Each structure stands twice: as structure tokens, then as C-alpha cells.
mmCIF file of C-alpha atoms and ligand atoms in Angstrom:
data_model
loop_
_atom_site.group_PDB
_atom_site.id
_atom_site.type_symbol
_atom_site.label_atom_id
_atom_site.label_comp_id
_atom_site.label_asym_id
_atom_site.label_seq_id
_atom_site.Cartn_x
_atom_site.Cartn_y
_atom_site.Cartn_z
ATOM 1 C CA MET A 21 18.517 46.441 -23.948
ATOM 2 C CA ARG A 22 16.389 46.418 -27.078
ATOM 3 C CA ARG A 23 12.638 46.779 -27.432
ATOM 4 C CA TYR A 24 10.589 44.660 -29.860
ATOM 5 C CA ASP A 25 6.919 45.539 -30.369
ATOM 6 C CA PHE A 26 4.536 42.953 -31.738
ATOM 7 C CA ALA A 27 0.866 42.686 -32.649
ATOM 8 C CA LEU A 28 -1.539 39.819 -32.179
ATOM 9 C CA VAL A 29 -4.259 39.025 -34.709
ATOM 10 C CA GLY A 30 -6.964 36.786 -33.245
ATOM 11 C CA PHE A 31 -8.022 36.818 -29.592
ATOM 12 C CA GLY A 32 -9.552 33.360 -29.211
ATOM 13 C CA ASN A 33 -8.192 30.615 -26.938
ATOM 14 C CA VAL A 34 -4.715 30.770 -28.474
ATOM 15 C CA GLY A 35 -4.457 34.563 -28.613
ATOM 16 C CA ARG A 36 -5.565 34.966 -25.011
ATOM 17 C CA ALA A 37 -3.246 32.177 -23.861
ATOM 18 C CA LEU A 38 -0.349 34.026 -25.492
ATOM 19 C CA ALA A 39 -1.354 37.330 -23.871
ATOM 20 C CA ARG A 40 -1.521 35.756 -20.396
ATOM 21 C CA HIS A 41 1.672 33.759 -20.798
ATOM 22 C CA PHE A 42 3.460 36.825 -22.106
ATOM 23 C CA VAL A 43 2.500 38.773 -18.964
ATOM 24 C CA GLU A 44 4.090 36.016 -16.854
ATOM 25 C CA ARG A 45 7.286 35.736 -18.877
ATOM 26 C CA ARG A 46 8.152 39.205 -20.162
ATOM 27 C CA ALA A 47 10.274 40.156 -17.137
ATOM 28 C CA SER A 48 12.370 36.995 -17.430
ATOM 29 C CA VAL A 49 12.777 37.533 -21.197
ATOM 30 C CA LEU A 50 14.159 40.973 -20.420
ATOM 31 C CA GLU A 51 16.424 39.672 -17.690
ATOM 32 C CA ARG A 52 17.747 36.660 -19.592
ATOM 33 C CA PHE A 53 17.931 38.021 -23.138
ATOM 34 C CA GLY A 54 18.011 41.805 -22.747
ATOM 35 C CA ILE A 55 14.944 42.150 -24.976
ATOM 36 C CA GLU A 56 11.867 44.075 -23.923
ATOM 37 C CA LEU A 57 9.003 42.420 -25.779
ATOM 38 C CA ALA A 58 5.903 44.647 -25.967
ATOM 39 C CA LEU A 59 2.465 43.537 -27.147
ATOM 40 C CA THR A 60 1.047 46.864 -28.335
ATOM 41 C CA ALA A 61 -1.814 45.910 -30.686
ATOM 42 C CA ILE A 62 -4.515 43.241 -30.654
ATOM 43 C CA VAL A 63 -6.781 42.804 -33.636
ATOM 44 C CA ASP A 64 -10.068 41.061 -32.842
ATOM 45 C CA ARG A 65 -12.366 40.590 -35.827
ATOM 46 C CA ASP A 66 -12.443 43.999 -37.549
ATOM 47 C CA ALA A 67 -11.473 46.041 -34.515
ATOM 48 C CA MET A 68 -8.146 46.818 -32.884
ATOM 49 C CA VAL A 69 -6.856 48.022 -29.569
ATOM 50 C CA PHE A 70 -3.491 49.770 -29.770
ATOM 51 C CA ASP A 71 -1.309 51.363 -27.122
ATOM 52 C CA PRO A 72 2.445 51.814 -27.496
ATOM 53 C CA ALA A 73 2.690 52.120 -23.710
ATOM 54 C CA GLY A 74 1.382 48.533 -23.424
ATOM 55 C CA LEU A 75 -2.092 47.016 -23.150
ATOM 56 C CA PRO A 76 -4.023 45.856 -20.046
ATOM 57 C CA LEU A 77 -3.794 42.262 -21.257
ATOM 58 C CA ALA A 78 -5.474 40.457 -18.359
ATOM 59 C CA ASP A 79 -8.449 42.868 -18.470
ATOM 60 C CA LEU A 80 -8.755 42.520 -22.244
ATOM 61 C CA ALA A 81 -8.753 38.716 -21.974
ATOM 62 C CA ARG A 82 -11.480 38.824 -19.300
ATOM 63 C CA TRP A 83 -13.537 41.262 -21.393
ATOM 64 C CA LYS A 84 -13.336 38.982 -24.431
ATOM 65 C CA GLU A 85 -14.386 36.008 -22.288
ATOM 66 C CA SER A 86 -17.355 37.924 -20.857
ATOM 67 C CA TYR A 87 -18.624 39.596 -24.023
ATOM 68 C CA GLY A 88 -17.290 37.405 -26.842
ATOM 69 C CA ALA A 89 -15.593 40.303 -28.652
ATOM 70 C CA LEU A 90 -13.490 43.378 -27.923
ATOM 71 C CA VAL A 91 -15.514 45.648 -30.171
ATOM 72 C CA ALA A 92 -17.150 47.548 -27.273
ATOM 73 C CA TRP A 93 -13.894 47.968 -25.298
ATOM 74 C CA PRO A 94 -13.298 51.712 -24.810
ATOM 75 C CA GLY A 95 -10.868 53.127 -27.331
ATOM 76 C CA MET A 96 -11.258 50.399 -29.929
ATOM 77 C CA GLN A 97 -10.379 51.506 -33.429
ATOM 78 C CA PRO A 98 -10.708 49.925 -36.883
ATOM 79 C CA ALA A 99 -8.164 47.147 -37.508
ATOM 80 C CA ALA A 100 -4.969 48.519 -39.059
ATOM 81 C CA ARG A 101 -3.309 46.950 -42.104
ATOM 82 C CA PRO A 102 0.118 45.360 -41.588
ATOM 83 C CA ASP A 103 1.891 48.356 -43.188
ATOM 84 C CA GLU A 104 0.068 50.689 -40.781
ATOM 85 C CA LEU A 105 1.156 48.490 -37.873
ATOM 86 C CA ARG A 106 4.722 48.696 -39.169
ATOM 87 C CA SER A 107 4.563 52.478 -39.260
ATOM 88 C CA ARG A 108 3.444 52.405 -35.616
ATOM 89 C CA GLY A 109 6.704 50.761 -34.610
ATOM 90 C CA ILE A 110 5.539 47.129 -34.664
ATOM 91 C CA GLU A 111 8.118 44.575 -35.854
ATOM 92 C CA GLY A 112 6.363 41.226 -35.490
ATOM 93 C CA LEU A 113 2.886 39.871 -36.167
ATOM 94 C CA VAL A 114 1.411 36.797 -34.471
ATOM 95 C CA LEU A 115 -1.408 35.225 -36.460
ATOM 96 C CA ALA A 116 -3.757 33.314 -34.172
ATOM 97 C CA LEU A 117 -6.816 32.942 -36.393
ATOM 98 C CA PRO A 118 -8.680 29.630 -36.748
ATOM 99 C CA THR A 119 -7.113 27.412 -39.430
ATOM 100 C CA ASN A 120 -8.872 27.543 -42.782
ATOM 101 C CA LEU A 121 -8.069 24.296 -44.551
ATOM 102 C CA ILE A 122 -9.535 25.267 -47.892
ATOM 103 C CA ASP A 123 -7.355 28.203 -48.897
ATOM 104 C CA GLY A 124 -5.651 29.421 -45.712
ATOM 105 C CA GLN A 125 -7.521 32.751 -45.783
ATOM 106 C CA PRO A 126 -7.789 35.325 -44.330
ATOM 107 C CA GLY A 127 -4.515 34.457 -42.577
ATOM 108 C CA LEU A 128 -2.595 33.870 -45.793
ATOM 109 C CA GLY A 129 -3.392 37.329 -47.187
ATOM 110 C CA LEU A 130 -2.377 38.923 -43.902
ATOM 111 C CA ALA A 131 0.804 36.843 -43.757
ATOM 112 C CA ARG A 132 1.827 37.977 -47.249
ATOM 113 C CA ALA A 133 1.034 41.613 -46.466
ATOM 114 C CA ALA A 134 2.983 41.424 -43.199
ATOM 115 C CA LEU A 135 6.107 40.083 -44.903
ATOM 116 C CA ASP A 136 5.767 42.569 -47.767
ATOM 117 C CA CYS A 137 6.292 45.392 -45.307
ATOM 118 C CA GLY A 138 9.086 43.640 -43.423
ATOM 119 C CA LEU A 139 7.238 42.375 -40.341
ATOM 120 C CA ASP A 140 8.324 39.086 -38.776
ATOM 121 C CA LEU A 141 5.566 36.512 -38.892
ATOM 122 C CA VAL A 142 4.730 34.045 -36.119
ATOM 123 C CA LEU A 143 2.052 31.535 -37.039
ATOM 124 C CA ALA A 144 -0.427 29.714 -34.825
ATOM 125 C CA ASP A 145 -2.870 29.662 -37.747
ATOM 126 C CA LYS A 146 -1.788 26.596 -39.747
ATOM 127 C CA GLY A 147 -3.553 27.663 -42.965
ATOM 128 C CA PRO A 148 -0.763 29.922 -44.297
ATOM 129 C CA ALA A 149 1.884 27.278 -43.508
ATOM 130 C CA LEU A 150 -0.142 24.521 -45.149
ATOM 131 C CA HIS A 151 -0.795 26.512 -48.300
ATOM 132 C CA ALA A 152 2.340 28.566 -48.800
ATOM 133 C CA LEU A 153 5.207 27.976 -46.345
ATOM 134 C CA PRO A 154 8.025 27.977 -48.967
ATOM 135 C CA GLU A 155 6.642 31.157 -50.556
ATOM 136 C CA LEU A 156 6.343 32.864 -47.159
ATOM 137 C CA GLU A 157 9.865 31.859 -46.160
ATOM 138 C CA GLU A 158 11.272 33.185 -49.437
ATOM 139 C CA ALA A 159 9.386 36.446 -48.966
ATOM 140 C CA ALA A 160 10.755 36.712 -45.427
ATOM 141 C CA ALA A 161 14.326 36.066 -46.608
ATOM 142 C CA ARG A 162 14.018 38.865 -49.193
ATOM 143 C CA VAL A 163 13.188 41.451 -46.542
ATOM 144 C CA GLY A 164 15.349 40.100 -43.725
ATOM 145 C CA ALA A 165 12.341 38.956 -41.673
ATOM 146 C CA SER A 166 11.496 35.515 -40.268
ATOM 147 C CA VAL A 167 8.593 33.069 -40.208
ATOM 148 C CA GLY A 168 7.968 31.208 -36.927
ATOM 149 C CA THR A 169 6.174 27.891 -37.353
ATOM 150 C CA SER A 170 6.573 26.152 -33.977
ATOM 151 C CA ALA A 171 2.876 26.402 -33.154
ATOM 152 C CA THR A 172 1.775 24.958 -36.516
ATOM 153 C CA THR A 173 3.549 21.625 -36.187
ATOM 154 C CA GLY A 174 3.189 20.477 -32.579
ATOM 155 C CA SER A 175 3.883 23.500 -30.301
ATOM 156 C CA ALA A 176 5.206 21.829 -27.136
ATOM 157 C CA LEU A 177 6.489 18.905 -29.235
ATOM 158 C CA PRO A 178 9.424 20.147 -31.314
ATOM 159 C CA THR A 179 9.215 18.813 -34.872
ATOM 160 C CA LEU A 180 10.093 21.099 -37.788
ATOM 161 C CA THR A 181 12.913 22.800 -35.901
ATOM 162 C CA VAL A 182 14.441 19.410 -35.068
ATOM 163 C CA LEU A 183 14.138 18.254 -38.661
ATOM 164 C CA ARG A 184 15.781 21.390 -39.974
ATOM 165 C CA THR A 185 18.564 21.675 -37.440
ATOM 166 C CA TRP A 186 19.446 18.275 -36.000
ATOM 167 C CA PHE A 187 19.039 16.271 -39.223
ATOM 168 C CA GLY A 188 20.918 18.802 -41.360
ATOM 169 C CA ALA A 189 21.559 17.174 -44.738
ATOM 170 C CA ALA A 190 20.704 13.631 -43.593
ATOM 171 C CA ARG A 191 18.134 11.713 -45.605
ATOM 172 C CA ILE A 192 14.770 11.334 -43.884
ATOM 173 C CA ASP A 193 12.881 8.209 -44.922
ATOM 174 C CA SER A 194 9.691 8.417 -42.929
ATOM 175 C CA ILE A 195 7.856 10.171 -40.134
ATOM 176 C CA ARG A 196 5.419 8.428 -37.798
ATOM 177 C CA ALA A 197 3.619 10.571 -35.277
ATOM 178 C CA VAL A 198 0.835 11.291 -32.831
ATOM 179 C CA LEU A 199 0.340 14.985 -33.509
ATOM 180 C CA ASN A 200 -3.142 15.779 -32.212
ATOM 181 C CA GLY A 201 -3.457 16.151 -28.455
ATOM 182 C CA THR A 202 -7.265 16.349 -28.474
ATOM 183 C CA SER A 203 -7.609 12.949 -30.153
ATOM 184 C CA ASN A 204 -5.041 11.392 -27.869
ATOM 185 C CA LEU A 205 -6.826 12.746 -24.810
ATOM 186 C CA ILE A 206 -10.131 11.327 -26.062
ATOM 187 C CA LEU A 207 -8.612 7.907 -26.848
ATOM 188 C CA ASN A 208 -7.003 7.763 -23.407
ATOM 189 C CA ARG A 209 -10.208 8.789 -21.626
ATOM 190 C CA LEU A 210 -12.318 6.235 -23.527
ATOM 191 C CA ARG A 211 -10.393 3.477 -21.745
ATOM 192 C CA GLN A 212 -11.871 4.641 -18.448
ATOM 193 C CA PRO A 213 -15.190 3.076 -17.482
ATOM 194 C CA GLY A 214 -18.171 5.388 -17.830
ATOM 195 C CA VAL A 215 -16.417 8.106 -19.853
ATOM 196 C CA SER A 216 -18.183 8.849 -23.129
ATOM 197 C CA TYR A 217 -16.776 10.300 -26.319
ATOM 198 C CA ALA A 218 -18.764 13.524 -25.693
ATOM 199 C CA ASP A 219 -17.357 13.840 -22.121
ATOM 200 C CA ALA A 220 -13.808 13.434 -23.394
ATOM 201 C CA LEU A 221 -14.226 15.942 -26.213
ATOM 202 C CA ALA A 222 -15.813 18.413 -23.775
ATOM 203 C CA GLU A 223 -12.739 18.056 -21.531
ATOM 204 C CA ALA A 224 -10.433 18.895 -24.476
ATOM 205 C CA GLN A 225 -12.602 21.925 -25.245
ATOM 206 C CA ARG A 226 -12.508 23.094 -21.619
ATOM 207 C CA GLU A 227 -8.729 22.761 -21.656
ATOM 208 C CA GLY A 228 -8.692 25.024 -24.712
ATOM 209 C CA ILE A 229 -6.794 22.535 -26.870
ATOM 210 C CA ALA A 230 -9.510 21.512 -29.336
ATOM 211 C CA GLU A 231 -9.779 23.509 -32.548
ATOM 212 C CA PRO A 232 -12.729 25.962 -32.827
ATOM 213 C CA ASP A 233 -14.239 23.329 -35.142
ATOM 214 C CA PRO A 234 -13.263 20.111 -33.334
ATOM 215 C CA ARG A 235 -13.864 18.020 -36.441
ATOM 216 C CA GLN A 236 -10.403 19.226 -37.453
ATOM 217 C CA ASP A 237 -9.052 17.271 -34.477
ATOM 218 C CA VAL A 238 -11.156 14.126 -34.393
ATOM 219 C CA GLU A 239 -11.441 13.561 -38.134
ATOM 220 C CA GLY A 240 -7.676 13.648 -38.565
ATOM 221 C CA PHE A 241 -7.372 16.965 -40.438
ATOM 222 C CA ASP A 242 -5.105 18.557 -37.825
ATOM 223 C CA THR A 243 -2.742 15.559 -37.864
ATOM 224 C CA ALA A 244 -2.754 15.618 -41.662
ATOM 225 C CA ILE A 245 -1.985 19.367 -41.845
ATOM 226 C CA LYS A 246 0.971 19.057 -39.487
ATOM 227 C CA LEU A 247 2.339 16.030 -41.285
ATOM 228 C CA VAL A 248 1.992 17.600 -44.736
ATOM 229 C CA ILE A 249 3.884 20.692 -43.543
ATOM 230 C CA LEU A 250 6.653 18.449 -42.154
ATOM 231 C CA ALA A 251 6.778 16.056 -45.098
ATOM 232 C CA ARG A 252 6.787 18.675 -47.824
ATOM 233 C CA GLY A 253 10.105 20.104 -46.770
ATOM 234 C CA LEU A 254 11.781 16.731 -46.418
ATOM 235 C CA LEU A 255 10.118 14.070 -48.479
ATOM 236 C CA ASP A 256 8.223 15.656 -51.347
ATOM 237 C CA PRO A 257 7.724 19.381 -52.054
ATOM 238 C CA ALA A 258 4.808 18.537 -54.355
ATOM 239 C CA LEU A 259 2.838 16.676 -51.680
ATOM 240 C CA THR A 260 -0.770 17.878 -51.640
ATOM 241 C CA PHE A 261 -3.161 17.950 -48.725
ATOM 242 C CA ALA A 262 -5.841 16.442 -50.986
ATOM 243 C CA SER A 263 -3.746 13.287 -51.470
ATOM 244 C CA VAL A 264 -3.753 12.427 -47.742
ATOM 245 C CA GLU A 265 -5.583 9.195 -46.871
ATOM 246 C CA ARG A 266 -7.356 10.075 -43.666
ATOM 247 C CA ARG A 267 -9.539 8.354 -41.122
ATOM 248 C CA GLY A 268 -10.380 9.895 -37.757
ATOM 249 C CA ILE A 269 -11.651 8.601 -34.427
ATOM 250 C CA THR A 270 -15.352 9.422 -34.727
ATOM 251 C CA ASP A 271 -16.545 6.017 -35.928
ATOM 252 C CA LEU A 272 -14.278 3.596 -34.099
ATOM 253 C CA PRO A 273 -15.586 0.024 -34.247
ATOM 254 C CA GLU A 274 -16.789 -1.177 -30.830
ATOM 255 C CA LEU A 275 -14.441 -4.159 -31.153
ATOM 256 C CA LEU A 276 -11.412 -1.876 -31.309
ATOM 257 C CA LEU A 277 -12.603 0.144 -28.304
ATOM 258 C CA GLU A 278 -13.201 -3.060 -26.340
ATOM 259 C CA SER A 279 -9.656 -4.301 -27.088
ATOM 260 C CA ALA A 280 -8.226 -1.000 -25.903
ATOM 261 C CA ARG A 281 -10.335 -1.175 -22.722
ATOM 262 C CA ARG A 282 -9.581 -4.770 -21.804
ATOM 263 C CA GLY A 283 -6.232 -5.609 -23.380
ATOM 264 C CA PRO A 284 -2.724 -4.238 -22.994
ATOM 265 C CA GLU A 285 -2.877 -2.357 -26.304
ATOM 266 C CA ARG A 286 -3.845 1.300 -26.610
ATOM 267 C CA LEU A 287 -5.513 3.270 -29.371
ATOM 268 C CA ARG A 288 -3.612 6.101 -30.999
ATOM 269 C CA LEU A 289 -4.448 8.346 -33.970
ATOM 270 C CA ILE A 290 -1.276 7.901 -35.985
ATOM 271 C CA GLY A 291 -0.036 9.842 -38.970
ATOM 272 C CA ARG A 292 2.615 8.408 -41.262
ATOM 273 C CA ALA A 293 4.540 10.125 -44.035
ATOM 274 C CA PHE A 294 6.767 7.889 -46.133
ATOM 275 C CA ARG A 295 8.390 7.607 -49.532
ATOM 276 C CA ASP A 296 6.563 5.834 -52.336
ATOM 277 C CA GLY A 297 8.847 5.896 -55.386
ATOM 278 C CA ASP A 298 9.629 9.539 -56.168
ATOM 279 C CA ARG A 299 6.656 10.782 -54.222
ATOM 280 C CA ALA A 300 5.561 10.839 -50.600
ATOM 281 C CA ARG A 301 2.328 9.545 -49.134
ATOM 282 C CA VAL A 302 0.618 10.590 -45.941
ATOM 283 C CA VAL A 303 -1.818 8.295 -44.164
ATOM 284 C CA VAL A 304 -3.712 9.145 -40.953
ATOM 285 C CA ALA A 305 -5.654 6.420 -39.139
ATOM 286 C CA PRO A 306 -6.398 5.070 -35.661
ATOM 287 C CA GLU A 307 -4.268 2.068 -34.691
ATOM 288 C CA LEU A 308 -3.871 -0.226 -31.696
ATOM 289 C CA VAL A 309 -0.302 -0.052 -30.394
ATOM 290 C CA SER A 310 1.342 -2.656 -28.198
ATOM 291 C CA PRO A 311 3.134 -1.943 -24.883
ATOM 292 C CA ASP A 312 6.561 -1.996 -26.574
ATOM 293 C CA ASP A 313 5.573 0.804 -28.973
ATOM 294 C CA PRO A 314 7.098 4.210 -28.053
ATOM 295 C CA PHE A 315 3.635 5.760 -28.519
ATOM 296 C CA HIS A 316 1.978 3.413 -25.992
ATOM 297 C CA PRO A 317 2.784 5.392 -22.812
ATOM 298 C CA LEU A 318 1.488 8.779 -24.042
ATOM 299 C CA GLU A 319 -0.810 10.116 -21.325
ATOM 300 C CA GLY A 320 -3.603 12.676 -21.677
ATOM 301 C CA ALA A 321 -2.973 15.051 -24.570
ATOM 302 C CA GLU A 322 0.691 14.094 -25.010
ATOM 303 C CA LYS A 323 2.079 13.709 -28.507
ATOM 304 C CA ALA A 324 5.126 12.019 -30.078
ATOM 305 C CA VAL A 325 7.065 11.725 -33.293
ATOM 306 C CA THR A 326 9.571 9.241 -34.690
ATOM 307 C CA PHE A 327 11.815 10.362 -37.523
ATOM 308 C CA ARG A 328 13.445 7.511 -39.444
ATOM 309 C CA SER A 329 16.647 8.287 -41.275
ATOM 310 C CA ALA A 330 18.965 5.867 -43.097
ATOM 311 C CA ASP A 331 21.853 8.150 -42.098
ATOM 312 C CA LEU A 332 21.047 8.798 -38.449
ATOM 313 C CA GLY A 333 18.712 5.984 -37.425
ATOM 314 C CA ASP A 334 15.470 6.525 -35.532
ATOM 315 C CA LEU A 335 14.837 9.515 -33.306
ATOM 316 C CA THR A 336 11.702 9.547 -31.148
ATOM 317 C CA LEU A 337 10.564 12.594 -29.207
ATOM 318 C CA SER A 338 7.590 12.236 -26.920
ATOM 319 C CA GLY A 339 5.670 14.273 -24.362
ATOM 320 C CA GLY A 340 4.913 17.782 -25.590
ATOM 321 C CA ALA A 341 1.265 17.626 -24.570
ATOM 322 C CA SER A 342 -1.119 20.004 -26.310
ATOM 323 C CA SER A 343 -2.057 22.737 -23.859
ATOM 324 C CA ARG A 344 -2.830 26.432 -23.838
ATOM 325 C CA THR A 345 0.455 27.203 -22.156
ATOM 326 C CA GLY A 346 2.427 24.904 -24.486
ATOM 327 C CA THR A 347 1.101 26.739 -27.534
ATOM 328 C CA ALA A 348 1.671 30.141 -25.931
ATOM 329 C CA SER A 349 5.210 29.161 -25.004
ATOM 330 C CA ALA A 350 5.941 27.992 -28.567
ATOM 331 C CA LEU A 351 4.703 31.345 -29.899
ATOM 332 C CA LEU A 352 6.834 33.236 -27.409
ATOM 333 C CA ARG A 353 9.878 31.159 -28.418
ATOM 334 C CA ASP A 354 9.336 32.118 -32.079
ATOM 335 C CA LEU A 355 8.877 35.790 -31.148
ATOM 336 C CA LEU A 356 12.032 35.760 -29.100
ATOM 337 C CA ALA A 357 13.953 34.113 -31.951
ATOM 338 C CA ALA A 358 12.615 36.747 -34.356
ATOM 339 C CA ALA A 359 13.590 39.577 -32.004
ATOM 340 C CA ARG A 360 17.083 38.147 -31.476
ATOM 341 C CA ALA A 361 17.597 37.700 -35.227
ATOM 342 C CA ARG A 362 16.948 41.421 -35.733
ATOM 343 C CA ARG A 363 19.645 42.566 -33.379
HETATM 344 N N1 HSE B 412 -5.956 21.108 -31.599
HETATM 345 C C1 HSE B 412 -4.568 20.789 -31.500
HETATM 346 C C2 HSE B 412 -4.381 19.546 -30.647
HETATM 347 C C3 HSE B 412 -3.756 21.891 -30.896
HETATM 348 O O1 HSE B 412 -5.364 19.073 -30.077
HETATM 349 O O2 HSE B 412 -3.262 19.052 -30.571
HETATM 350 C C4 HSE B 412 -3.264 22.867 -31.923
HETATM 351 O O3 HSE B 412 -2.432 22.280 -32.883
#
């Protein structure tokens, strides 16, 4: 049996979902893998709760939901730096801050500092992956640590891991995907009579799947981020987020909505990454898909991806709905992989 202590930075929807899911799964992780995972520090804004004997996670989650912050929780202390966490026996850091598209901060600075002192990094915050994934992975390799990215590129829908493992050295020609569960939920709900855009978005927010700023979902940013992270590694390392052509679902023409309501076609927010000469292009836009399209049957907040490879043909994965538990489970998978790699 081996123990692996980790810290969580960010106690919003994603952080709390991880804490609750962890409580449900830690016994089976121990039984199946012989690893005792221990969440011993939670950083919320500038404050931190730390206890090497383990934290009362359900109570902390309820407190945060009641009061909006942990700062008044008894025994709170100032947030520790990653090197201080390391010296308290912590080996992994989960970053669950809201994604900052502009420069990835403050997550990126924390991610660099965590790897500098040898902590494993598990990302739910997509900012550091969008801005610096190759740099972070090189830094991790230098110190024998790892970077978990499952929750930045689809969570319950496996994407980057499949590309890196299953495709091996095969050439990838294009990626076509529905990668934002919130938008898919909204587009599915809008087909139902009497459901408004605001009702559908409110449902996604209640489910805890919309981003803190839901414009990231409905204006196509979230799809674009995920696709740029995927496409950079495989199609074009120089691909920039600024070059993405992006249209969201906030100003859908009534004609399109009517077709989706009355006809057999369905609306999907689709991202495409493809080769254009030596470079790659990423385009995100709503499209009507016909019943023979593999993305047609996606229900609720389900997602899907098709990888096209001259060497291996097409591979479509679908399902992987966005959900609190799906994200938490993806984070736990990355933590477990990090802990196993250290043995
Ligand atoms: N907001 C995202 C979605 C979940 O709706 O799919 C996190 O990537």
C-alpha cells in the first residue's frame, strides 16, 4: 500500500465535484490499486485548509455552497505556495480555477511553480494547457512528474489520450467534434416546444456543467480551446487560438431553429481542425446534421469526436456527456495515473 497526498486549488463547481466524488471512490481506489489517495489541502481564493489526517470534505463543500467562500471556516490559513505544499508531503496538485483565455493566469503561474518543485499537475483549468502544454510537459519530464489533461479536452469523452496512445505514429488528417456539452444541451432542448434559450442555459448551469462565464460555452470559446489543444500536438504546433474562426449559438437564425424543430436534421455546435497546406485551421460553427451523421443522435450534454487518419481510417467516439461527475472522474483518473507512475 502506498499513500499519495494531493491538494486542490479552486473550490467551485469542479473542485467540489472532485471532493465529493473522491469521497465515494477512495476506498475502491485503495482496494483495486493499493493506493491511498488523500486530499489534504484545499486552496480557495487566498485561503487554505490543510490537514494531513484528511479533511471533512462534505462539510467543506456545504460550507462553500452556503457562504460562497471558505475564508471563515475555522482553522483556515493563508494559501501555501506549491513548494510549501510539497514540504508538507503533498505530491500532486489539481488546478480547478476558471479558465482564463487571455493568458492562462493565475493557473499558469501556479502550474509552473508546481512542476518546478516536482509536484504532479492535474488540470481542470484549461488556460495553462491552452497557453503552454508543451512547456509544462517538458518541465514535468525534467523532474519526473506528470501533467494530467483529461479534464481540459472533454473529460468523460476521451480525446487527447486516444490520440496519443491509439494513433501512435499514424498521420492524423482532421478532427471533427462536438466538444461542448452545455451548447449541445441547449441545442437539444431548443427543439422542444416552449423551451427558451434562457431555460436551457439555466438547466446547464444548475447541472454545474456551464463555465463560470457561460459565454465561453455558447460563443464557441470552450470548443475552440479544446480543439486547439488537440490540434497543436498533431496537426500544427504553431496553431494559435487567435486564428480560430468561431461562431457560437447565441444568434442562431430563426430559419435554422425552425428546420431543427420541424425537420429530421439537428443542430450541433461543431469544431473542425484540418490541414491547410503546412498549417492547420480550426473552425467552430453551428451546423445542421442529417440523421446519418454520427453526431445526430447525441442526447442532452453528450459530446463526440471523429478522428480522420489516412493510415487508420475514421474513428468516432461518442457519448461522454459533460457532467459534474464526469469531470470529477476524469480528474481522479489523472490523479491515479500520476500516483501509479510514481511507484
Ligand atoms: N463547460 C464545459 C461543457 C465543461 O459544457 O462541456 C467543461 O469543459
